[in-house]
Amino acid sequence: QVNYLNFRNGRGVRFITQYGQDISPITDDRAIYSFVGLTNDDNYIVIATIPITHPLFSPSDQTEPPEGWDVFYENFTDYKTAIEADLAVQTPESFYPNLAALDEMISSLLVPPEAIP
């Protein structure tokens, strides 16, 4: 779900991700919509992180993958490849909040230079 977006005076990239210091399934309580952009004058970075959910994500109360941690760790590369492929074909409406609405919000941003100290 990588998408390049323009906002009123800049551009950037949005993606769905989950940050962590462990190898774990993507869950509803840790997944985020992330946007990282730069103003057209290259003076300001714009970053947005918004919690997001999807039916493909594991439930937030999951304490262990169904197959067990050892099997999950051994197959993490396959898991990551499969979930990236599955998410890439999902519609914007299947996410909550709707990706199209979040993209529209980001596209409406204006970073006025005079407003930033």
Protein backbone atom coordinates (compact mmCIF):
# COMPACT_ATOMS: atom_id res chain seq x y z
CA GLN A 1 0.00 0.00 0.00
CA VAL A 2 2.72 2.45 -0.98
CA ASN A 3 1.42 5.59 -2.66
CA TYR A 4 3.15 8.81 -3.68
CA LEU A 5 1.18 11.93 -2.78
CA ASN A 6 1.42 15.63 -3.45
CA PHE A 7 0.20 18.13 -0.89
CA ARG A 8 -0.43 21.80 -1.57
CA ASN A 9 3.22 22.78 -1.42
CA GLY A 10 5.10 19.51 -1.34
CA ARG A 11 5.25 15.82 -2.01
CA GLY A 12 5.95 12.57 -0.23
CA VAL A 13 5.17 8.91 0.21
CA ARG A 14 2.58 7.13 2.31
CA PHE A 15 2.71 3.54 3.40
CA ILE A 16 1.23 1.13 5.92
CA THR A 17 3.75 -0.11 8.48
CA GLN A 18 4.35 -1.30 11.97
CA TYR A 19 7.44 -0.39 13.95
CA GLY A 20 8.91 -2.58 16.64
CA GLN A 21 12.04 -4.13 18.00
CA ASP A 22 10.75 -7.64 17.66
CA ILE A 23 9.54 -10.03 15.02
CA SER A 24 5.78 -10.14 15.44
CA PRO A 25 2.59 -10.28 13.39
CA ILE A 26 1.05 -7.02 12.19
CA THR A 27 -1.69 -6.20 14.68
CA ASP A 28 -4.61 -3.77 14.83
CA ASP A 29 -3.10 -1.92 17.77
CA ARG A 30 0.37 -1.39 16.23
CA ALA A 31 -0.21 -0.81 12.49
CA ILE A 32 -0.04 2.77 11.22
CA TYR A 33 -0.65 4.86 8.13
CA SER A 34 2.59 6.77 7.73
CA PHE A 35 3.31 9.75 5.48
CA VAL A 36 6.75 11.32 5.06
CA GLY A 37 7.10 14.33 2.79
CA LEU A 38 9.10 17.40 1.97
CA THR A 39 7.95 20.90 1.05
CA ASN A 40 8.72 22.06 -2.50
CA ASP A 41 11.36 24.46 -1.17
CA ASP A 42 13.07 21.49 0.59
CA ASN A 43 12.97 23.40 3.89
CA TYR A 44 10.43 21.38 5.88
CA ILE A 45 9.72 17.72 6.52
CA VAL A 46 6.10 16.70 6.98
CA ILE A 47 5.40 13.51 8.92
CA ALA A 48 2.02 11.99 9.78
CA THR A 49 1.38 8.76 11.67
CA ILE A 50 -2.19 7.59 12.13
CA PRO A 51 -3.32 4.30 13.70
CA ILE A 52 -5.04 2.05 11.17
CA THR A 53 -6.81 -1.32 11.19
CA HIS A 54 -7.62 -3.95 8.59
CA PRO A 55 -9.24 -7.42 8.67
CA LEU A 56 -5.91 -8.98 7.57
CA PHE A 57 -4.14 -7.72 10.70
CA SER A 58 -3.94 -9.99 13.72
CA PRO A 59 -6.20 -9.04 16.63
CA SER A 60 -4.54 -6.73 19.14
CA ASP A 61 -5.17 -9.17 21.98
CA GLN A 62 -3.33 -12.01 20.26
CA THR A 63 -0.62 -13.22 22.59
CA GLU A 64 0.94 -15.80 20.28
CA PRO A 65 0.58 -16.68 16.58
CA PRO A 66 -1.61 -19.79 16.06
CA GLU A 67 1.41 -21.75 14.76
CA GLY A 68 3.57 -20.80 17.77
CA TRP A 69 6.48 -18.38 18.04
CA ASP A 70 9.22 -20.74 16.82
CA VAL A 71 7.40 -21.54 13.56
CA PHE A 72 6.46 -17.87 13.10
CA TYR A 73 10.11 -16.77 13.53
CA GLU A 74 11.33 -19.41 11.08
CA ASN A 75 8.79 -18.31 8.47
CA PHE A 76 8.84 -14.55 9.08
CA THR A 77 10.21 -13.69 5.63
CA ASP A 78 7.41 -15.68 4.00
CA TYR A 79 4.84 -14.02 6.32
CA LYS A 80 6.13 -10.56 5.46
CA THR A 81 6.11 -11.25 1.72
CA ALA A 82 2.59 -12.70 1.86
CA ILE A 83 1.08 -9.88 3.90
CA GLU A 84 2.69 -7.23 1.68
CA ALA A 85 1.17 -8.93 -1.40
CA ASP A 86 -2.23 -9.31 0.29
CA LEU A 87 -2.31 -5.67 1.45
CA ALA A 88 -1.23 -4.36 -1.96
CA VAL A 89 -4.49 -5.52 -3.55
CA GLN A 90 -6.86 -4.28 -0.82
CA THR A 91 -9.24 -1.42 -1.54
CA PRO A 92 -8.86 1.88 0.33
CA GLU A 93 -12.30 1.31 1.89
CA SER A 94 -11.21 -1.96 3.49
CA PHE A 95 -8.96 -0.05 5.91
CA TYR A 96 -10.19 1.94 8.87
CA PRO A 97 -9.88 4.84 8.54
CA ASN A 98 -10.38 4.75 4.78
CA LEU A 99 -7.03 5.25 2.98
CA ALA A 100 -8.62 7.51 0.36
CA ALA A 101 -9.88 9.85 3.10
CA LEU A 102 -6.47 9.92 4.77
CA ASP A 103 -4.76 10.58 1.41
CA GLU A 104 -7.21 13.42 0.77
CA MET A 105 -6.42 14.92 4.16
CA ILE A 106 -2.67 14.75 3.48
CA SER A 107 -3.19 16.26 -0.01
CA SER A 108 -4.91 19.27 1.56
CA LEU A 109 -1.92 20.20 3.74
CA LEU A 110 -0.26 23.58 3.31
CA VAL A 111 2.92 24.42 5.17
CA PRO A 112 3.10 28.21 5.22
CA PRO A 113 6.73 29.29 5.75
CA GLU A 114 5.67 32.32 7.76
CA ALA A 115 3.87 30.11 10.29
CA ILE A 116 6.97 28.15 11.26
CA PRO A 117 9.53 29.79 13.58
